Structure formats: C-alpha cells, structure tokens
Coordinates of C-alpha atoms in Angstrom, one line a residue:
M256 CA 14.1 -29.4 -14.3
S257 CA 17.2 -31.5 -13.6
D258 CA 19.9 -30.4 -11.2
S259 CA 22.4 -29.9 -14.1
K260 CA 20.3 -27.0 -15.4
I261 CA 20.7 -24.9 -12.3
D262 CA 23.6 -22.8 -13.7
S263 CA 25.5 -19.6 -13.1
T264 CA 24.3 -16.1 -14.0
G265 CA 27.9 -15.1 -14.9
G266 CA 30.7 -16.5 -17.1
I267 CA 31.7 -19.3 -14.7
T268 CA 29.5 -22.4 -15.1
I269 CA 29.2 -25.8 -13.3
N270 CA 31.2 -27.3 -16.2
D271 CA 34.2 -25.1 -15.2
I272 CA 34.0 -26.4 -11.6
A273 CA 33.6 -30.0 -12.9
R274 CA 36.7 -29.7 -15.0
E275 CA 38.6 -28.3 -12.1
L276 CA 37.7 -31.2 -9.8
N277 CA 37.5 -33.8 -12.6
I278 CA 34.0 -34.8 -11.7
S279 CA 30.7 -34.7 -13.6
P280 CA 28.6 -31.5 -13.9
S281 CA 25.6 -33.3 -12.3
T282 CA 27.7 -34.0 -9.2
V283 CA 28.7 -30.4 -9.0
S284 CA 25.1 -29.3 -9.3
R285 CA 23.9 -31.7 -6.6
A286 CA 26.8 -30.6 -4.3
L287 CA 25.9 -27.0 -4.7
N288 CA 22.3 -27.8 -3.8
D289 CA 23.4 -29.8 -0.7
S290 CA 22.1 -33.1 -2.0
S291 CA 22.3 -35.9 0.5
K292 CA 23.5 -38.2 -2.4
I293 CA 26.8 -36.3 -2.3
S294 CA 29.4 -36.8 0.5
E295 CA 30.1 -33.9 2.8
K296 CA 33.8 -34.0 1.6
T297 CA 32.8 -33.5 -2.0
R298 CA 30.2 -30.9 -1.2
N299 CA 32.9 -28.8 0.7
E300 CA 35.4 -29.2 -2.2
V301 CA 32.9 -28.1 -4.8
K302 CA 31.8 -25.1 -2.7
A303 CA 35.4 -24.1 -2.1
V304 CA 36.2 -24.2 -5.9
A305 CA 33.0 -22.4 -6.7
A306 CA 33.9 -19.6 -4.3
R307 CA 37.4 -19.3 -5.6
L308 CA 36.2 -19.1 -9.2
G309 CA 33.4 -16.6 -8.3
Y310 CA 30.5 -18.9 -9.3
Q311 CA 27.0 -17.5 -8.6
I312 CA 23.9 -19.8 -8.6
N313 CA 21.1 -18.6 -10.8
Q314 CA 18.6 -18.0 -8.1
T315 CA 15.7 -17.8 -10.5
A316 CA 16.4 -21.2 -12.1
S317 CA 17.0 -22.7 -8.7
A318 CA 13.7 -21.3 -7.3
L319 CA 11.7 -22.4 -10.4
S320 CA 13.0 -25.9 -10.1
K321 CA 11.3 -26.0 -6.6
N322 CA 8.2 -24.2 -7.9
K323 CA 8.8 -21.4 -5.5
T324 CA 10.6 -18.1 -6.1
N325 CA 10.6 -16.6 -2.6
V326 CA 9.6 -13.3 -4.2
L327 CA 6.5 -11.3 -3.1
G328 CA 4.9 -8.8 -5.5
V329 CA 4.0 -5.4 -4.0
L330 CA 1.5 -3.3 -5.9
L331 CA 0.9 0.3 -4.6
P332 CA -0.9 3.3 -6.0
R333 CA 2.0 5.7 -5.4
L334 CA 5.5 5.6 -3.9
N335 CA 5.7 9.4 -3.2
S336 CA 3.3 9.2 -0.3
H337 CA 4.3 9.0 3.3
F338 CA 1.6 6.4 4.1
F339 CA 2.6 4.1 1.2
S340 CA 6.4 4.5 1.9
K341 CA 5.7 3.5 5.5
A342 CA 3.6 0.6 4.4
L343 CA 6.4 -0.5 2.0
S344 CA 8.9 -0.4 4.9
G345 CA 6.7 -2.6 6.9
I346 CA 6.2 -5.0 4.0
E347 CA 9.9 -5.2 3.3
A348 CA 10.8 -5.7 7.0
V349 CA 8.5 -8.8 7.3
A350 CA 9.5 -10.2 3.9
Q351 CA 13.2 -9.9 4.7
A352 CA 12.8 -11.5 8.1
K353 CA 10.9 -14.4 6.5
G354 CA 13.4 -15.0 3.7
Y355 CA 11.5 -13.3 0.9
R356 CA 12.5 -10.6 -1.6
I357 CA 10.0 -8.1 -3.0
L358 CA 9.2 -6.9 -6.5
I359 CA 7.7 -3.4 -6.3
C360 CA 5.1 -2.1 -8.8
Q361 CA 3.3 1.3 -8.9
S362 CA -0.1 1.8 -10.5
N363 CA -0.1 5.7 -10.3
D364 CA -3.7 5.3 -9.1
N365 CA -4.7 4.2 -12.6
R366 CA -6.7 1.1 -13.2
Q367 CA -5.2 0.3 -16.6
Q368 CA -1.7 0.5 -15.3
E369 CA -2.7 -1.6 -12.3
E370 CA -4.0 -4.3 -14.7
E371 CA -0.6 -4.3 -16.5
M372 CA 1.3 -4.6 -13.2
V373 CA -0.9 -7.6 -12.2
K374 CA 0.1 -9.3 -15.5
L375 CA 3.7 -8.5 -14.8
L376 CA 3.6 -10.0 -11.4
L377 CA 2.0 -13.1 -12.7
A378 CA 4.6 -13.4 -15.4
S379 CA 7.3 -13.0 -12.8
R380 CA 6.0 -16.0 -10.9
V381 CA 5.8 -14.3 -7.5
D382 CA 4.7 -16.5 -4.6
G383 CA 2.1 -13.9 -3.5
V384 CA 1.0 -10.3 -3.8
V385 CA 0.5 -7.5 -1.3
A386 CA -1.7 -4.8 -2.9
C387 CA -3.5 -1.5 -2.3
M388 CA -5.9 -0.8 -5.1
A389 CA -5.8 2.2 -7.4
M390 CA -8.4 4.8 -6.7
D391 CA -10.4 4.1 -9.9
S392 CA -10.2 0.4 -9.6
S393 CA -13.7 -0.6 -8.6
S394 CA -14.4 -4.2 -9.5
G395 CA -10.9 -5.5 -9.0
E396 CA -11.6 -8.3 -11.5
H397 CA -8.1 -8.2 -12.9
F398 CA -6.8 -9.6 -9.6
N399 CA -8.7 -12.8 -10.2
I400 CA -6.1 -14.0 -12.6
L401 CA -3.7 -14.3 -9.7
V402 CA -6.2 -16.2 -7.6
K403 CA -6.9 -18.6 -10.5
N404 CA -3.1 -19.3 -10.7
K405 CA -3.0 -20.0 -7.0
I406 CA -1.1 -16.9 -6.1
P407 CA -2.5 -15.5 -2.8
V408 CA -3.4 -11.8 -2.6
A409 CA -3.4 -9.8 0.6
M410 CA -4.9 -6.3 0.3
F411 CA -4.7 -3.4 2.6
D412 CA -6.3 0.1 2.9
R413 CA -8.1 0.2 -0.4
V414 CA -9.5 -3.4 -0.7
N415 CA -12.1 -5.3 -2.6
F416 CA -13.9 -7.9 -0.6
N417 CA -14.9 -9.9 -3.8
I418 CA -11.2 -10.9 -4.2
P419 CA -10.4 -13.9 -2.0
G420 CA -7.6 -13.4 0.5
P421 CA -6.7 -11.5 3.7
K422 CA -7.6 -7.8 4.1
V423 CA -6.1 -5.1 6.4
V424 CA -8.1 -1.9 6.7
V425 CA -8.8 1.0 9.1
D426 CA -12.2 2.0 10.2
N427 CA -12.7 4.7 7.5
Y428 CA -16.2 5.5 8.7
D429 CA -15.2 6.0 12.3
G430 CA -12.2 8.1 11.4
A431 CA -14.3 10.4 9.2
Y432 CA -17.0 10.6 11.8
R433 CA -14.5 11.6 14.5
A434 CA -12.8 14.1 12.4
T435 CA -16.1 15.8 11.4
E436 CA -17.4 15.8 15.0
H437 CA -14.2 17.3 16.2
L438 CA -14.7 20.3 13.8
I439 CA -18.3 20.6 15.0
Q440 CA -17.2 20.6 18.7
N441 CA -14.9 23.5 17.8
G442 CA -17.7 25.6 16.6
Y443 CA -17.6 24.9 12.8
R444 CA -20.9 24.5 11.1
R445 CA -20.4 24.9 7.3
I446 CA -18.1 21.9 6.9
A447 CA -17.1 20.9 3.4
H448 CA -15.6 17.5 2.5
L449 CA -13.2 16.8 -0.3
A450 CA -13.6 13.1 -1.2
G451 CA -11.7 10.7 -3.3
S452 CA -13.3 8.6 -6.1
L453 CA -16.6 7.1 -5.0
S454 CA -15.8 3.9 -6.9
C455 CA -13.4 3.2 -4.0
K456 CA -15.1 1.8 -0.9
A457 CA -12.7 3.5 1.5
F458 CA -13.7 7.0 0.3
E459 CA -17.3 6.0 0.3
E460 CA -17.0 5.0 3.9
R461 CA -15.4 8.3 4.8
I462 CA -18.2 10.3 3.1
N463 CA -20.7 8.2 5.1
G464 CA -18.9 9.0 8.4
Y465 CA -18.9 12.7 7.5
K466 CA -22.6 12.8 6.6
D467 CA -23.6 10.9 9.8
A468 CA -21.6 13.2 12.0
L469 CA -23.4 16.2 10.5
A470 CA -26.8 14.6 10.9
K471 CA -26.2 13.6 14.5
N472 CA -25.4 17.2 15.3
G473 CA -28.3 18.6 13.5
I474 CA -26.4 20.1 10.6
T475 CA -28.1 19.9 7.2
L476 CA -25.9 18.6 4.4
E477 CA -25.7 20.9 1.5
P478 CA -24.8 18.9 -1.7
Q479 CA -22.3 21.5 -3.0
M480 CA -20.3 21.0 0.2
V481 CA -19.2 17.6 -1.0
L482 CA -16.9 17.3 -4.0
S483 CA -15.3 14.1 -5.3
C484 CA -12.0 14.0 -7.3
N485 CA -8.7 12.3 -7.7
L486 CA -7.2 14.3 -4.8
D487 CA -4.3 15.4 -6.9
E488 CA -3.0 19.0 -6.8
K489 CA -5.0 20.2 -9.8
D490 CA -8.4 18.8 -8.6
T491 CA -7.8 19.9 -5.1
R492 CA -7.2 23.5 -6.3
E493 CA -10.3 23.5 -8.4
A494 CA -12.4 22.2 -5.5
F495 CA -11.0 24.8 -3.1
M496 CA -11.6 27.7 -5.5
H497 CA -15.2 26.4 -6.2
W498 CA -15.9 26.7 -2.5
M499 CA -14.2 30.1 -2.1
R500 CA -16.5 31.5 -4.9
M501 CA -19.6 30.4 -3.0
P502 CA -21.7 33.2 -1.4
A503 CA -21.7 31.2 1.8
K504 CA -18.3 29.7 2.0
P505 CA -17.3 26.7 4.2
D506 CA -15.8 27.6 7.6
A507 CA -14.0 24.2 7.7
I508 CA -12.8 21.5 5.2
F509 CA -12.3 17.8 5.9
T510 CA -10.1 16.3 3.2
A511 CA -9.9 12.6 2.4
S512 CA -6.1 12.6 2.0
A513 CA -3.0 14.0 3.6
S514 CA -1.7 15.7 0.5
S515 CA -4.9 17.4 -0.3
G516 CA -5.0 18.8 3.2
L517 CA -1.6 20.3 2.8
A518 CA -2.6 21.8 -0.6
I519 CA -5.7 23.4 0.9
C520 CA -3.8 24.8 3.8
A521 CA -1.2 26.4 1.5
M522 CA -3.9 27.9 -0.8
A523 CA -5.8 29.3 2.1
K524 CA -2.7 30.9 3.5
A525 CA -1.9 32.4 0.1
M526 CA -5.3 34.0 0.0
G527 CA -4.9 35.5 3.4
I528 CA -7.5 33.3 5.1
S529 CA -6.8 32.8 8.8
I530 CA -6.5 29.2 9.9
P531 CA -8.2 28.1 12.2
A532 CA -10.1 31.4 12.9
E533 CA -11.8 31.6 9.5
L534 CA -11.2 28.1 8.2
G535 CA -10.6 24.9 10.0
I536 CA -8.8 22.1 8.2
I537 CA -8.4 18.4 9.0
S538 CA -7.2 15.6 6.7
F539 CA -7.6 11.8 6.6
G540 CA -3.9 10.7 6.7
S541 CA -0.9 12.3 8.2
E542 CA 2.5 13.4 6.9
P543 CA 5.5 14.2 9.1
C544 CA 5.4 17.8 7.8
H545 CA 2.0 18.3 9.4
D546 CA 3.8 19.0 12.6
L547 CA 6.3 21.4 10.9
I548 CA 4.0 23.8 9.0
T549 CA 2.3 26.8 10.5
P550 CA -0.3 26.2 11.6
T551 CA 0.2 22.6 12.3
L552 CA -2.3 20.4 10.4
S553 CA -4.8 18.2 12.2
S554 CA -5.3 14.7 10.8
V555 CA -6.6 11.2 11.2
D556 CA -3.4 9.1 11.5
M557 CA -3.2 5.9 9.5
P558 CA -0.6 3.3 10.7
G559 CA 1.0 2.5 7.4
S560 CA 3.9 0.5 8.7
E561 CA 1.7 -1.7 10.8
M562 CA -0.8 -2.3 8.0
G563 CA 2.0 -3.3 5.6
K564 CA 3.5 -5.7 8.2
T565 CA 0.2 -7.3 9.0
A566 CA -0.8 -7.8 5.4
T567 CA 2.6 -9.4 4.6
E568 CA 2.5 -11.7 7.6
M569 CA -1.0 -12.9 6.6
L570 CA 0.2 -13.3 3.0
I571 CA 3.1 -15.4 4.0
E572 CA 0.9 -17.5 6.2
A573 CA -1.4 -18.1 3.2
I574 CA 1.6 -19.1 1.0
E575 CA 3.3 -21.4 3.5
N576 CA 0.4 -23.0 5.3
K577 CA -2.4 -22.5 2.8
T578 CA -4.5 -21.0 5.6
Q579 CA -6.2 -17.7 6.4
T580 CA -6.9 -17.7 10.1
K581 CA -8.1 -14.0 10.1
P582 CA -9.5 -12.9 6.7
L583 CA -10.0 -9.3 8.0
I584 CA -7.9 -7.2 10.4
L585 CA -9.1 -3.8 11.5
T586 CA -6.2 -1.5 12.4
P587 CA -6.9 1.2 15.0
I588 CA -6.5 4.9 14.1
K589 CA -5.7 8.1 16.0
L590 CA -7.2 11.6 15.8
L591 CA -4.2 13.9 15.9
V592 CA -5.6 17.3 16.9
R593 CA -3.2 20.2 15.9
N594 CA -3.6 23.9 15.4
S595 CA -5.5 23.9 12.1
S596 CA -8.8 22.7 13.6
F597 CA -8.6 23.8 17.2
R598 CA -10.1 27.2 18.1
P599 CA -8.8 28.4 21.4

C-alpha cells in the first residue's frame, strides 16, 4: 500500500491539505507519517494545517500498511462475572501501557458462538488473542485457524494445551482439594460437589481434587453427591433441589463457581436451612458480595486481574519478539475462610 492511500476517516483528506500548501498529496502523506524523505520544516507545516482543518489519519489503513494493527482480541465466556471483569481490567491495563487497543468478544459460554468470535477476530486482523475458553469448548480446534495465520493465542483459566501459545492457570486440583479438606476439618462428612462441564479440564481437575480429599480422609464417595451442569441459575437450582430431596441430604456443598455458590446460599436460606450449622457452603471463585451477605461465603479466590495481566504480557512478548520464554504460568490461589463453612 502506498503512502498516498493512508487517508482520513472524515471529510478532510490529504488532497485538501495538499491544495492548502500547494504540494503533492504524496508529500502530505509522507510528512504525516514522519518520513525522513521530507524536511522537518515541511513536516511541521503539514501537521499544522492538518490540525487546523481537523484531519484524522485512518488508523486502520495506516496499521495495515505496516502489517500490524496494534489491536489485541479478547475472547471471554462472560462479561457479567467478577472474575472475568477483573481479568479484563488486567488485560486492558497491560495492553494500554504497551500501546495496544483491545477488541472484546463474548462467547456466552457457547462453543458455536466462540467459533464465530474467533472468525471475527481473524477478519479484524488482530495482532494476537487473549482467550478463556467456553465451558463446552473441549477440543479448541477452532483456535487453530488463528495459529495457522500466525496470530499468537494466549489462554488463561480454561485452556487447551493442544493449542500452541502461553497458558496462565491456577492449580484447580489443589484449590478443590483444600476447599474440600477445609469442610472435612470442620466436621462435615456428606459433602456434595456441583461441578461444571466435564469437557472442560479446569472443572475435571476440581472434581479430582474433591474426590482425593474425600479419599484421603476416609470418606466414601457417593455418585449422587456429584452433579455436573452449566452452573447457571436454572441448573444450580435443579441440582440443589435434587440433593434436598435425598433421604440422606448433604451437610455441605462445594461449588465450582462463585455465582452457583451464591445461588445455593440464597436457596438454603429461603428454605430455612441454617448455614453453617446444617449446611456448609464453599465456592471456587470469589465475588466482592461474598463478604457482604449473611453469612459471609467461603471461597477459593482466583486472582483474575493478575491472570489477565500475565496472559497479555506473554502474548505481547510472543507478538513482538516471536518468543515464548514461559509457556505455562501457575498463578497462586488463596482459601478465604468465611462464616458459611466455619463451625464454631
């Protein structure tokens, strides 16, 4: 693409500036792009006239002429989640500091929509993509179209190790193990687990941590105490009511998401179930309101902002230096013990 094709996005064009100064449009274009072929005096005159006329460079055309858009794609399952909003804040902070803009897409935890968003990001010619996979996105094959087009992909939280690129995760197994063991140490024995989709490795790891904590403490796993769902309000309600209709009900529930933990807490209170005396509750993932409800809700805290920042830093490193010094980053977690799981 020649310099003269980098034009304005509004009504004023480089031709208007050229006529004002009685020079060629190509000279105007080179001056606006700080070409060393144009004298400093002419560059200053062109920029002064451009500012007076209100000329705006077409950033997309300019970027494409350099084969770089300085735009990062961000693909998240949901934007109405505290974890993902914190991750997005971390992504945006790093991108802005490094001179990148972001294009945000939401999959709504749906594989088909995720595939469409991947195609959109490819068509938008982003320089790289930060992604957390949809819950039902098991193979992740659709991300390969980005890799084949030399667009680096950095994944965090829900990742697929078959897709090349950096990964930022938490130790899901350890977090689930510690959450379950905490309930056991507080005297709970019939501990149910509400899991996410088993096609997602993160939720599979949480189930394994839960199972191993029971086994280590001599508690036999009852199959009906583990239910897998989409963790939305409807599925969470159905799972909770299933457990409450059992002859031998759970005395504690470990949920695989912050939102499902809140929903179970609200349903238990509505049914007059005393928390934590009759039912202990702990969730994987924490929301600010966990500290505000009564009783306060115990959780495994996931550092969303740090994960978003780290994934973006690694992505930009891959874009600019074509290197991946650390393909996997394991982010530490915290067990936040509050009133919902602590028996005095």
